[in-house]
Structures are given as structure tokens and as C-alpha cells.
XYZ file of C-alpha atoms in Angstrom:
566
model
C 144.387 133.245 77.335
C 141.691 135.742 78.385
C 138.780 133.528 77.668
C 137.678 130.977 80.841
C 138.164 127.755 80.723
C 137.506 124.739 83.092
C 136.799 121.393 83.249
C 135.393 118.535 85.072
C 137.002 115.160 86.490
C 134.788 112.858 88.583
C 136.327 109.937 90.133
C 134.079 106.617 91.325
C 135.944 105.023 94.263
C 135.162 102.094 96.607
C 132.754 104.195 98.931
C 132.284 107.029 97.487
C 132.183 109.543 94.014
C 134.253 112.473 94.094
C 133.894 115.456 91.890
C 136.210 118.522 91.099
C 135.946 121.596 89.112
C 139.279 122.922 87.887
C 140.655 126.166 86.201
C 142.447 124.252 82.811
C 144.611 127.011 82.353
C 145.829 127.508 85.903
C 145.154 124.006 87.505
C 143.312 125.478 90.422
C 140.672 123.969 91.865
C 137.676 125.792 92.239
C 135.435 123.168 93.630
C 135.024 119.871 94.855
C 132.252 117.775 96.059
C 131.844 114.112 97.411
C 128.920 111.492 97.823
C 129.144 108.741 99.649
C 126.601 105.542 97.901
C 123.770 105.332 100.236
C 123.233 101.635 99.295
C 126.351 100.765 99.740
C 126.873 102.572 102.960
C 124.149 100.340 104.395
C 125.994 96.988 103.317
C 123.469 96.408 101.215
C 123.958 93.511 98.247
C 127.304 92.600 99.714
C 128.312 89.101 101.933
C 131.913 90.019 102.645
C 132.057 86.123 104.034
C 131.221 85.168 100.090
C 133.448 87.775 98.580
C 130.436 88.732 96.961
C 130.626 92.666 96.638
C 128.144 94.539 94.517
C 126.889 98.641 93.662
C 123.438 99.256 93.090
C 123.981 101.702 89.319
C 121.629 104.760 91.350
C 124.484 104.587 93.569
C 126.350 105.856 90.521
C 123.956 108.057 88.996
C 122.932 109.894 91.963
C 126.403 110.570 92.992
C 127.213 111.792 89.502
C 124.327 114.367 89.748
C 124.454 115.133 93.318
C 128.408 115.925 93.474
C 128.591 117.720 90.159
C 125.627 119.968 90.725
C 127.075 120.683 94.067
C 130.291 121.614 92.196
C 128.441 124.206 89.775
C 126.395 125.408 93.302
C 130.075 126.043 94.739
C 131.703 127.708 91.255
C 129.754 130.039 90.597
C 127.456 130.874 87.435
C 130.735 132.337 85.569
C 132.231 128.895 85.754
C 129.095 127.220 85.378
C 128.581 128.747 81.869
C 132.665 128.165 80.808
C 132.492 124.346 81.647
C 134.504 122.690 78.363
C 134.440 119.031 79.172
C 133.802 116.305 81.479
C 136.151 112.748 82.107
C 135.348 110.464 84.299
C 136.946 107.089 86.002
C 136.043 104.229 87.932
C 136.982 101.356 89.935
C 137.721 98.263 87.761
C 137.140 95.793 86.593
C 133.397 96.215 87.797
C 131.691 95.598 85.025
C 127.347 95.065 84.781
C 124.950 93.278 82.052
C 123.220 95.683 80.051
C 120.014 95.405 77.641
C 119.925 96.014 74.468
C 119.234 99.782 75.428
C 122.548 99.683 77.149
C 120.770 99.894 80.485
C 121.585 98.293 83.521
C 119.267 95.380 84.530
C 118.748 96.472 88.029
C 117.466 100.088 87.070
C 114.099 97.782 85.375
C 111.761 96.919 88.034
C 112.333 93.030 87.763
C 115.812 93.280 88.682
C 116.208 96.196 91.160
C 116.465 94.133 94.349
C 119.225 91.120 92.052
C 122.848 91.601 93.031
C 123.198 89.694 89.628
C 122.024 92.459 88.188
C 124.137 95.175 89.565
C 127.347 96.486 89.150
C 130.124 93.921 90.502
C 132.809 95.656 91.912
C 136.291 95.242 91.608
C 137.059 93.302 95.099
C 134.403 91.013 94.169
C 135.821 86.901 94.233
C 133.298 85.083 93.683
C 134.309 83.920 90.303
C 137.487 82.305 91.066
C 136.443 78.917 89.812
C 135.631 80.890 86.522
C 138.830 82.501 86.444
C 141.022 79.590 87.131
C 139.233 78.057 84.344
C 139.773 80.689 81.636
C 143.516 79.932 83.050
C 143.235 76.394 81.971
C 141.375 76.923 79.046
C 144.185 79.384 77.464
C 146.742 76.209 77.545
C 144.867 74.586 74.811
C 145.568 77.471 71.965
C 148.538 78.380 70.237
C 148.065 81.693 70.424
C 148.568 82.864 74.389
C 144.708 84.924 74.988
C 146.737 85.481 78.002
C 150.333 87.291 77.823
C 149.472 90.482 78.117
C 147.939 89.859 81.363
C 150.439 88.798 82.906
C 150.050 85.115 81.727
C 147.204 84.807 84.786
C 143.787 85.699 83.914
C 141.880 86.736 87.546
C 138.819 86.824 89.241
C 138.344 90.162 89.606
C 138.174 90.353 85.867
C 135.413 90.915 83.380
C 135.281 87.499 81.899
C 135.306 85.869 84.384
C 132.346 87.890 86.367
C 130.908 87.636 83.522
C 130.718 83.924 83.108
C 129.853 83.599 87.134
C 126.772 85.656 86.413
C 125.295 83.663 83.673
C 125.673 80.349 85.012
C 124.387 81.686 88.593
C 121.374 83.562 87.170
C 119.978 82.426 84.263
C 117.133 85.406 84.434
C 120.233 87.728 84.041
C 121.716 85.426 81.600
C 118.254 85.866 79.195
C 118.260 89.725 79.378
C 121.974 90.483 79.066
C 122.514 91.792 76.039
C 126.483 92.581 77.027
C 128.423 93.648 79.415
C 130.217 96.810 79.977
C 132.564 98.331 82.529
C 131.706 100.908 84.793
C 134.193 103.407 83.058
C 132.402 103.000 79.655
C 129.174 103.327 80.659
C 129.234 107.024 82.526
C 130.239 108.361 79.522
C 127.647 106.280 77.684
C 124.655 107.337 80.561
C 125.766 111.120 80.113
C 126.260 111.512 76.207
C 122.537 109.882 75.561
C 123.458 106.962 74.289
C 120.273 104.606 73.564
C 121.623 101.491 72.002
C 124.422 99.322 73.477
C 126.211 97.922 70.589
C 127.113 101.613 70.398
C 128.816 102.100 73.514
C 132.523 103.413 73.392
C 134.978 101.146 75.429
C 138.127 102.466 76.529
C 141.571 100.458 75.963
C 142.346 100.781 79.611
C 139.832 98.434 81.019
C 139.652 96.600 77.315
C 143.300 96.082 77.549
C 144.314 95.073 81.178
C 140.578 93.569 81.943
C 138.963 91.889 78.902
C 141.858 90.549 76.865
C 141.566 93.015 74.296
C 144.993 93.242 72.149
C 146.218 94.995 69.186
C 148.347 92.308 68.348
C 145.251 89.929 68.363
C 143.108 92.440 66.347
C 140.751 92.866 69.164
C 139.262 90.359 71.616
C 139.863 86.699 71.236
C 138.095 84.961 68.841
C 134.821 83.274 69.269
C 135.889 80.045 69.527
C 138.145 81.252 72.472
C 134.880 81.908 74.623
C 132.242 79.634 73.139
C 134.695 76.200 73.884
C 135.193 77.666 77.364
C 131.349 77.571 77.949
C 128.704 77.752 75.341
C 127.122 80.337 77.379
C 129.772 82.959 76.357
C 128.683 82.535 72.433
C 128.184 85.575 71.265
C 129.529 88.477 74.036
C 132.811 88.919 72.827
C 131.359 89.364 68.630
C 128.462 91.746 70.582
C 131.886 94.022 72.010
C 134.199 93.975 69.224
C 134.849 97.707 67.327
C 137.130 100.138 68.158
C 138.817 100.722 71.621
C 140.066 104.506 72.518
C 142.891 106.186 74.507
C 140.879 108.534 77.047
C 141.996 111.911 75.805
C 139.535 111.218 72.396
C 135.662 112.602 73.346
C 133.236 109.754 73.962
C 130.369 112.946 72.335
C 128.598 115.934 73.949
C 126.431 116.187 77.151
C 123.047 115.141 76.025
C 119.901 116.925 76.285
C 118.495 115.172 79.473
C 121.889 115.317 81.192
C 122.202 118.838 80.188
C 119.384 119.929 82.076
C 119.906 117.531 85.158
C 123.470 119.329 85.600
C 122.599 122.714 84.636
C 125.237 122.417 81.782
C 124.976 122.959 77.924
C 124.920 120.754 75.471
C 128.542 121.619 74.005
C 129.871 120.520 76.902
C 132.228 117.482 75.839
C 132.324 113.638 77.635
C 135.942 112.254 77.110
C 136.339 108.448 76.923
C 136.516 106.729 80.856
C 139.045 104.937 82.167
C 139.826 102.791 85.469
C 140.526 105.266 88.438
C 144.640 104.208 88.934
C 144.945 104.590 85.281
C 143.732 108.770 85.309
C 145.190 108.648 88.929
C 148.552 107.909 88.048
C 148.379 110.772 85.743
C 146.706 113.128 88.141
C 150.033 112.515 90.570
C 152.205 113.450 87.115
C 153.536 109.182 86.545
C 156.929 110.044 84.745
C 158.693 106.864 82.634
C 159.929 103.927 85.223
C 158.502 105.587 88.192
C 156.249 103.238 89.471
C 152.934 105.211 90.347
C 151.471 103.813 93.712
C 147.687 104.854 94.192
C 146.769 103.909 97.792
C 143.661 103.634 98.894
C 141.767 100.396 99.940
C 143.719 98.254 97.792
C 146.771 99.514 95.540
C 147.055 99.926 91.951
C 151.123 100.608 90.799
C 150.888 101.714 87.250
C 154.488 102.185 85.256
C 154.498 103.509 81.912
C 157.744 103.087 79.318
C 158.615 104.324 75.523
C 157.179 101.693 73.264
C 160.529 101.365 71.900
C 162.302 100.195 75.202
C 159.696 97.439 75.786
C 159.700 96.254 72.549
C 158.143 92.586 72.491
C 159.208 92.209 76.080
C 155.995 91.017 78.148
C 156.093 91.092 82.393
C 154.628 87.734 83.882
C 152.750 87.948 86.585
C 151.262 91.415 86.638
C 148.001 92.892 85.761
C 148.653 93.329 81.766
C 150.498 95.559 79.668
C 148.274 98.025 77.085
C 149.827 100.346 74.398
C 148.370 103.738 75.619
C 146.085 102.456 78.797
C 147.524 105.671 80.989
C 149.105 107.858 78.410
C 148.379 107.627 74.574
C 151.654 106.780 73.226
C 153.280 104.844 75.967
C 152.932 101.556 77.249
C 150.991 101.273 80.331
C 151.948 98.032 82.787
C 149.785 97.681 85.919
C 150.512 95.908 89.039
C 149.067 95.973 92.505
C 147.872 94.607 95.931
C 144.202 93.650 96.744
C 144.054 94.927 99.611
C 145.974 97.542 101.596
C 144.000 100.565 103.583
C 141.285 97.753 103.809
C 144.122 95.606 105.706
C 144.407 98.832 108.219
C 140.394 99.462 108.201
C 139.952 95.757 109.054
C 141.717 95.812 112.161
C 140.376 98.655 113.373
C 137.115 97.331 112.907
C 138.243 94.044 114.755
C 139.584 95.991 117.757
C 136.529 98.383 118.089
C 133.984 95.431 118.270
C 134.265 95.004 121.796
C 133.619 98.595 122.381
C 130.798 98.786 119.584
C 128.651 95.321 121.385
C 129.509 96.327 124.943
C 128.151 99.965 124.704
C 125.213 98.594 122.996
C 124.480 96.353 125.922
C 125.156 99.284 128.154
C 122.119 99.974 130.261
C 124.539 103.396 131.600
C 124.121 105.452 127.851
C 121.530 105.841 125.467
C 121.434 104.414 121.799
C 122.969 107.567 120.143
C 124.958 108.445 122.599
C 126.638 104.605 122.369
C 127.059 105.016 118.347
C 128.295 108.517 118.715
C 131.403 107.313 120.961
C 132.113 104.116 118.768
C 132.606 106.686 115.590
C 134.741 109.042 117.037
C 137.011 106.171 118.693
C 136.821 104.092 115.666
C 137.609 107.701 113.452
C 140.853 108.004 116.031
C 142.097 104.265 116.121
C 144.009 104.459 113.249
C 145.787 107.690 113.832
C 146.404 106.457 116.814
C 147.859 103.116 116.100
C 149.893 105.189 113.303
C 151.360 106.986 116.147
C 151.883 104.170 118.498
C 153.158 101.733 115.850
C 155.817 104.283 114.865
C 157.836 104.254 117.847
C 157.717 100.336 118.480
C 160.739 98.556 118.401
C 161.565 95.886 116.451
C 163.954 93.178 115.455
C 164.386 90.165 112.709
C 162.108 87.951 115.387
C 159.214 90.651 115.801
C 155.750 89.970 114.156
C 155.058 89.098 110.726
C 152.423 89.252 108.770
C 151.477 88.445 105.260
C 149.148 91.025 103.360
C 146.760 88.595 101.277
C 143.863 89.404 103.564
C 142.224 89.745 99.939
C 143.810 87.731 98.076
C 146.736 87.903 95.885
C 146.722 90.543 93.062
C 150.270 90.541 91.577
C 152.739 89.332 91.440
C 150.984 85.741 90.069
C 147.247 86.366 90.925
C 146.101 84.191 93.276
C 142.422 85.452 94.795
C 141.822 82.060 97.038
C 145.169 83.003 99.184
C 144.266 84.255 102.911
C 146.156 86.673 104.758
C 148.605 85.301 108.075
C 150.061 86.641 110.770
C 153.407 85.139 112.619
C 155.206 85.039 115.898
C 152.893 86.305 117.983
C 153.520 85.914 121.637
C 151.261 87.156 125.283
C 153.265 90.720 124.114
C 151.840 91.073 121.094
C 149.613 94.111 121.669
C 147.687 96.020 119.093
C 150.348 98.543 118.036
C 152.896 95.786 117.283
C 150.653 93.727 115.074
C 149.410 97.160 113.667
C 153.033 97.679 112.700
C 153.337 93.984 110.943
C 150.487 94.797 108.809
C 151.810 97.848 107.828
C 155.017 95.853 107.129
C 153.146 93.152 104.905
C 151.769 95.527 103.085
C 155.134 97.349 102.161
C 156.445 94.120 101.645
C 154.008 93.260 99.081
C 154.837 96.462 97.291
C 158.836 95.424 97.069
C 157.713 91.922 95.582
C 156.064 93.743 92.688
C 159.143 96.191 92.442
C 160.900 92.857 92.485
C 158.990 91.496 89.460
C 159.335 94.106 87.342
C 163.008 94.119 87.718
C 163.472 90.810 87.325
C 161.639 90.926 84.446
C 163.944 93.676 82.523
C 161.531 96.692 83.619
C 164.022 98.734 85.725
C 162.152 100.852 88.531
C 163.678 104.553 89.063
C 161.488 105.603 92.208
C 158.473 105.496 93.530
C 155.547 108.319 93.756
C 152.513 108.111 96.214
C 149.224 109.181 95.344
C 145.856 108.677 97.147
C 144.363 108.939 100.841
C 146.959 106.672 102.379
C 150.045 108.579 101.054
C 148.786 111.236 102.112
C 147.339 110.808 105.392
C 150.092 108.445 107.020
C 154.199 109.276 107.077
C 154.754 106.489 109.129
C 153.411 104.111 106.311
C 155.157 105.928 103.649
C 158.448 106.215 106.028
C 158.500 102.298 105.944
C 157.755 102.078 102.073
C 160.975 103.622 101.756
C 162.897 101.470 103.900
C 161.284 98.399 102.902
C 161.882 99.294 99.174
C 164.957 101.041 99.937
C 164.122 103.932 97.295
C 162.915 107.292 97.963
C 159.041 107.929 97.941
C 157.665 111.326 96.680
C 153.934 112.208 97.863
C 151.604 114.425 95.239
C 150.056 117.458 96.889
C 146.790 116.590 95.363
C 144.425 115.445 97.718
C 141.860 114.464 94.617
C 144.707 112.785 92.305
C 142.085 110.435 90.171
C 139.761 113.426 89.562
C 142.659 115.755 88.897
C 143.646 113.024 86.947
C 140.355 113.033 84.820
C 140.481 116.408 84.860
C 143.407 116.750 82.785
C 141.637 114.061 80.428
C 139.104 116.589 80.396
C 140.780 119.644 79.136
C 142.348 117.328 76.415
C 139.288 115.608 75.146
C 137.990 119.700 75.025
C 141.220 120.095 72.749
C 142.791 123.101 75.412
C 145.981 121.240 74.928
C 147.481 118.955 72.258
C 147.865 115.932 74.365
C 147.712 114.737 77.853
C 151.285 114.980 78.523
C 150.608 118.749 77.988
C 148.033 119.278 79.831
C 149.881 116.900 83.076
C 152.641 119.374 83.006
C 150.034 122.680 82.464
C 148.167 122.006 85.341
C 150.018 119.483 87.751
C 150.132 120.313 91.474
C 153.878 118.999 92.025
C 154.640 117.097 95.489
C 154.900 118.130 98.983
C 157.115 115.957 100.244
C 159.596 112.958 100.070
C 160.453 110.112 102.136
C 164.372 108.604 102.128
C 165.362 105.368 102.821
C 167.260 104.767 106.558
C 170.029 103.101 105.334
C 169.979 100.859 108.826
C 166.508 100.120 108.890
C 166.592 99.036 105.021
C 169.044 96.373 106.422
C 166.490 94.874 108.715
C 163.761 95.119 106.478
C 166.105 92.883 104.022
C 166.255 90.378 106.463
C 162.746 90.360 107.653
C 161.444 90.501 103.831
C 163.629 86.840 103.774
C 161.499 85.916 106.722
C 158.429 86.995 104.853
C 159.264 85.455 101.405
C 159.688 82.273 103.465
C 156.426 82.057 104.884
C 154.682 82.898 101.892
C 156.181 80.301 100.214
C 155.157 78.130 103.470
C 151.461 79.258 103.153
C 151.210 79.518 99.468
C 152.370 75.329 99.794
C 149.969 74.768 102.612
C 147.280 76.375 100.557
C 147.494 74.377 97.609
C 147.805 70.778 99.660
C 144.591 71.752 101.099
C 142.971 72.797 97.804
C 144.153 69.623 95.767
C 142.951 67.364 99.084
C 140.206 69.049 100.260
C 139.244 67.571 104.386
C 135.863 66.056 104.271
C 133.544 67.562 107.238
């Protein structure tokens, strides 16, 4: 093709919105911008000590203008006038209450300070109580609302955020005409769109997070909701319609938007999805490979021919959608709540000594203080990496469990807390550094475990993200702990390469996304191997590790059912 051609993918992490411009012939990447949420970066709406975790929407729309004018600053003007189509993801489920309008409550003045109001992000837990009642709830109906979600509806789920919201708030509760995910309103915000009942939601998040089914015509029924708590009546009949795959166009860049971005109107605005989902096509998923995106938490997506699953359902994972990560296969998604935040977290915990002390110094100035606690806390982890690495271990060495957030799959569990074992006056920071890491790989095998055990076989693994990327000691261990081979995707932007190939299908440059994957993939860089002698430790250890969570998992619910009066 003589004729230009390029696209746009914009992914919305944790911390930050990331932005890419790429050739859709070629697959090069031409430019790439990030913006870190200002509101966010200042802990602002968040009490990590509630679980209570929530994104102001400017976050959002800022970042979306800053990083893709940026982009267009970087390109060029050729590019800039050859831009076919935008796709965006998100983190999910982090779903808001909009008006009637479609607009966010905190963007009007009487909600602009309300966490209520605001985006609530994925790693948000304040609605378990609502989410171990929807669990309840489903036991009364024939039909089971809840099997293809694993059979265990969770709290970091729409419905159940959802419900927490309107019986916290009833302000937000009065103005909420629905609520929509994160991924569905982008597309929503940048195609014009001025009346909610109108929006376009995706069957990604519709699918894994909302209890949408093909096989139940939609969402549940009315009844479903409105018995759970009367204050549902009416949301789920406000959201029912059409779902779409993400490689069908949401519309074109509206007028206002145009101009914002410097961008015509033809441009195109595929359908969102959650961040994993485009990810896991970004680092080219293939059938049975189980796609690991590893960032703060971990998302493992798995996709398999309709006709090999059959009626088959997985217990215990995060649901199971007929073309949630490519149109045409079935799309299973599993993961762990936390994981880079497990590593982040103790880094944090070792550099508070440092952080108070210098602050308390009389010997260095203010700046000077915060200027030394970055760049050790920017080194700590490399350094433990590197450290951790060459400690030795046996079947009695540390353990630790990774539920530091909670339990995402297999069996959701939110209210579990993270543990740590064995530790003796020799337990110094790179050994319990290492257990983590351990935990963490361990919780990967259990879902590898599930899946198997459930008839899903697993071929191999593939690592996508900052994590995989950043850290082959981690990834060295995933493949002993797992004992299967590990390959790492050269992208270092795998969610927004993954929209990006979204992008260039929605703008109909190739026939489907499976095309367009194998058009413009970047291939891996490397691949990890299992030690065959390690992977016979980590056996035994992972026996030590099932045992304990089975210990704390016991202890947990003895103390829930007969709570300690104080």
C-alpha cells in the first residue's frame, strides 16, 4: 500500500494513561506519550486502610488530551493528517454513575469534591458486603445469574459498586441515571455522545463484569436486581441493548474532540475494552496460552475455539465471554489482585525509615531529603531483584502468601489478607523479598491449576506488561514454579499496541483482529525455561504453601462467623 496509514491505541492504567501512535501497515511505532493523573498522584479520594480507591474523570480526560496531542506533536503533521482510528482500554471493572447526559457526576459542580461520584477503580473493596450478597442472592433462582463468572460474583465488580454507592450516598443515588464502565465511556466522551441510554457497552466488561450473557439474552432480569435491593429497580432495564466485540466502531471523532486533538472528524472510535483484554492481544495471546499481563495486579486471559469449550464452564475464575478478547473465540479471564503492588508495598515499607528520619534531619534541607528518598526508593527494587536472586533456599525458607489484596481467582475472596511464614532473626529483606516473589508465582500455578482441573488444558505461558519485562529473576521463578516455559513480548506498550490493532480493524485496514495481530505484532525477545531441579523444590514448597492457605483461609472464616467483641 502506498497510501499512509496509522492508528491510535491509548491505554488507562492504575497510575497513569499511555498513548501510542503506530504505522498499521508496518507496526512501527512512531510515537508514544504518557500522563501520569495528577489527582491521583496526590492520593487524593483514596483511604487505602478502607480499600476505598477512586479517579477523579479529569484525571481521564486530561490524560486523553494531553498524551494524544503530545503524540501528534511527536509524529509529525504527515501522520497527523493520515490518523484512521482510535481504540482505547481501561482498567476494570471501574465503573461511575452518569446523568442522564451520560456525564459523570463529579465533572457538575455539586459533586466534584464526592468520591461517590467518581470513577471507582478496579482495586476498590469496599463493597464486599454487597458482593457476598449478590452471591447469596443467586442461590434463590433456577437459573445460575452467576456461571459464567466463575460461580462467585466479586467486589471489584460493577454490581456490586454499584449497589455500595447508592445505599452510601443517597445524593448520588438521586442523580444516577446509570452506570457505565470506564471502557465505554471514552469512546462515548470522544464520539459526542449527549444522551446516556445511548452509550455503546462493550461485551468484555458486559460479559466478565456485569453478568451480561448471550445465553440469558442480556443482563438478568429485573426481578434478579430489584429482590436483591429495591434500590437496583430499574439500572439493569436502563443498560439493556446490544453489547459489541471491540473491533466494530463505537462512531467518528466528534466535532469538539476533533478540534481538542487536532484530528478530523473521519477519524473512527472503535468500541473499548478492559486493558488485559486488548493487552493480551497486543502480546499476540495464541489458543491455550495463558496470557499473563503484569503490572500491579495480574490479569491471565486464555482464549479457546468455541467448539472445544462447548457448554463446559470454569468455576472459580473471573467469567467466560464469547468474543471478550477476540471476536470469535471464547475469552476466560483469571488473575491475582495484587502482584507488582505486593513488590511496591515492601519497598515502600522498607524506605519509611529512611523517608521520616531524613525529614527529621536537621543535617539536609527539605529537597535535598525527598530527592535521596526517590532515587533510593527508584533503586530498592532492582536491587532487591538482584539480591533476592542469588539467595539460597530450601523447603524450610520463608513463605509467604500473596493475598495482600485479596483473593481474585481462583474462588474470589476480597476479605482474605496476605501472610508471611517462618521467619526467624535471619530473615533479612532480600529473603522475604524472595518469598513474595514466590507467593506471587505461586498464585499464578493455582490458577494454571484451575483451569486444568477444570478440562481447560494450558500449553505455555506468555508475559506481557512492566513486570515481565523489567524483572528476569521474577519471570525465571514463574517458570520454575509453573514448570512451563515463559515467553516475554518485546512490546514495552502491549495494552496500547493492543488497542492499536483494535484500531486499524475498527478503521477496516484489515478484515479482523486476528489479521491485524499477526500484520503488526512485535514477536518476543526472550524465553525463560524451567530448571528441572528447582521445579522440584518449588513442588514441595507450593505443598507448604497450599497448606497454609488452607490454614489461613480456615482461620479467616472462624473469625468472620465469630467476630471478637472489643
Amino acid at each position: 500500500m502506498d497510501e499512509k496509514h496509522y492508528v491510535i491505541g491509548v491505554d488507562y492504567g492504575t497510575d497513569s494513561v499511555r498513548a501510542i501512535i503506530v504505522d498499521a501497515i508496518s507496526g512501527v511505532e512512531v510515537a508514544s506519550s504518557t500522563f501520569s493523573y495528577p489527582r491521583w498522584k496526590e492520593g487524593l479520594y483514596c483511604n487505602a486502610t478502607t480499600n476505598q480507591f477512586r479517579q477523579h474523570p479529569l484525571d481521564y480526560v486530561e490524560g486523553l488530551e494531553n498524551t494524544i496531542t503530545d503524540c501528534l506533536r511527536l509524529a509529525g503533521a504527515s501522520v497527523q493528517q493520515n490518523i484512521r482510528a482510535i481504540s482505547i482500554d481501561t482498567t476494570g471493572s471501574t465503573p461511575v454513575a452518569v446523568d442522564a447526559a451520560g456525564i459523570p457526576l463529579a465533572l457538575h459542580p455539586a459533586f466534584q469534591e464526592n468520591p461517590n461520584a467518581m470513577f471507582v477503580l478496579w482495586k476498590d473493596h469496599t463493597s464486599v458486603q454487597e458482593a457476598a450478597e449478590i452471591n447469596a442472592h443467586a442461590q434463590h433462582f433456577e437459573t445460575n445469574y452467576l456461571q459464567y463468572v466463575g460461580g462467585i460474583y466479586s467486589s471489584e465488580w460493577f454490581w456490586a459498586k454499584l449497589l455500595h454507592v447508592l445505599r452510601e450516598d443517597p445524593a448520588v443515588r438521586d442523580a444516577s441515571y446509570t452506570w457505565v464502565e470506564h471502557c465505554d465511556w471514552m469512546p462515548f466522551l470522544l464520539t459526542g455522545g449527549k444522551n446516556a441510554s445511548e452509550i455503546k457497552r462493550n461485551i468484555c466488561s458486559a460479559g466478565h463484569k456485569a453478568l451480561w450473557a448471550e445465553e440469558f439474552g442480556g443482563f438478568p432480569p429485573e426481578d434478579f436486581f430489584a429482590s436483591l435491593d429495591p434500590l437496583l429497580a430499574g439500572f439493569a432495564a436502563r443498560m439493556q441493548g446490544p453489547v459489541y466485540t471491540s473491533d466494530k466502531p463505537a462512531g467518528q471523532l466528534c466535532q469538539k474532540w476533533a478540534e481538542r486533538l487536532g484530528l478530523s472528524t473521519d477519524v473512527l472510535v472503535g468500541i473499548g475494552a478492559m486493558d488485559a483484554h486488548m493487552g493480551a492481544v497486543g502480546g499476540e495471546i495464541e489458543p491455550f496460552y495463558l496470557s499473563k499481563v503484569m503490572g500491579t495486579s495480574t490479569c491471565d486471559m486464555l482464549v479457546a475455539p468455541t467448539q472445544t469449550i462447548g457448554n463446559m464452564t470454569v468455576k472459580g475464575i473471573c467469567g467466560q465471554v464469547n468474543g471478550s478478547i477476540i471476536p470469535g473465540l471464547i475469552g476466560m479471564e483469571a488473575g491475582q489482585s495484587a502482584f507488582g503492588d505486593i513488590y511496591a508495598w515492601f519497598a515502600k515499607l522498607l524506605a519509611w525509615p529512611l523517608q521520616n528520619l531524613l525529614k527529621q534531619s536537621e543535617l539536609i534541607d527539605a529537597d535535598t531529603a525527598t530527592k535521596l528518598v526517590k532515587e533510593a526508593s527508584e533503586r530498592m527494587l532492582s536491587v532487591l531483584n538482584q539480591q533476592a536472586a542469588q539467595v539460597p533456599f530450601d523447603i524450610n525458607s520463608e513463605l509467604a502468601i500473596d493475598w495482600f489484596n485479596g483473593r481474585r481467582t481462583p474462588d474470589a475472596n476480597q476479605t482474605l489478607k496476605g501472610a508471611i511464614q517462618n521467619l526467624s532473626l535471619g530473615s533479612d529483606a532480600p529473603r522475604v523479598f524472595r518469598a513474595l516473589v514466590e507467593a506471587t508465582c505461586f498464585g499464578a500455578k493455582k490458577i494454571i491449576d484451575r483451569f486444568v482441573e477444570e478440562g481447560v488444558p494450558v500449553k505455555g505461558l506468555i508475559g506481557v506488561g512492566g513486570v515481565a519485562k523489567k524483572s528476569p529473576f521474577i519471570m525465571q521463578m514463574m517458570a520454575d514454579v509453573t514448570g512451563m516455559p515463559i515467553k516475554i513480548h518485546k512490546s514495552e506498550q502491549t495494552c496500547a499496541l493492543g488497542a492499536a490493532m483494535f484500531a486499524a480493524t475498527v478503521a477496516g485496514l484489515y478484515p479482523s483482529v486476528q489479521d491485524a495481530m499477526q500484520a503488526i505484532g512485535q514477536g518476543f525477545d526472550k524465553e525463560y525455561y524451567p530448571d528441572p531441579q528447582k521445579t522440584e523444590l518449588f513442588a514441595a514448597r507450593y505443598q507448604k504453601y497450599n497448606e497454609l492457605c488452607r490454614y489461613v483461609e480456615f482461620s479467616h472464616s472462624v473469625e468472620v462467623e465469630t467476630p471478637v467483641s472489643t
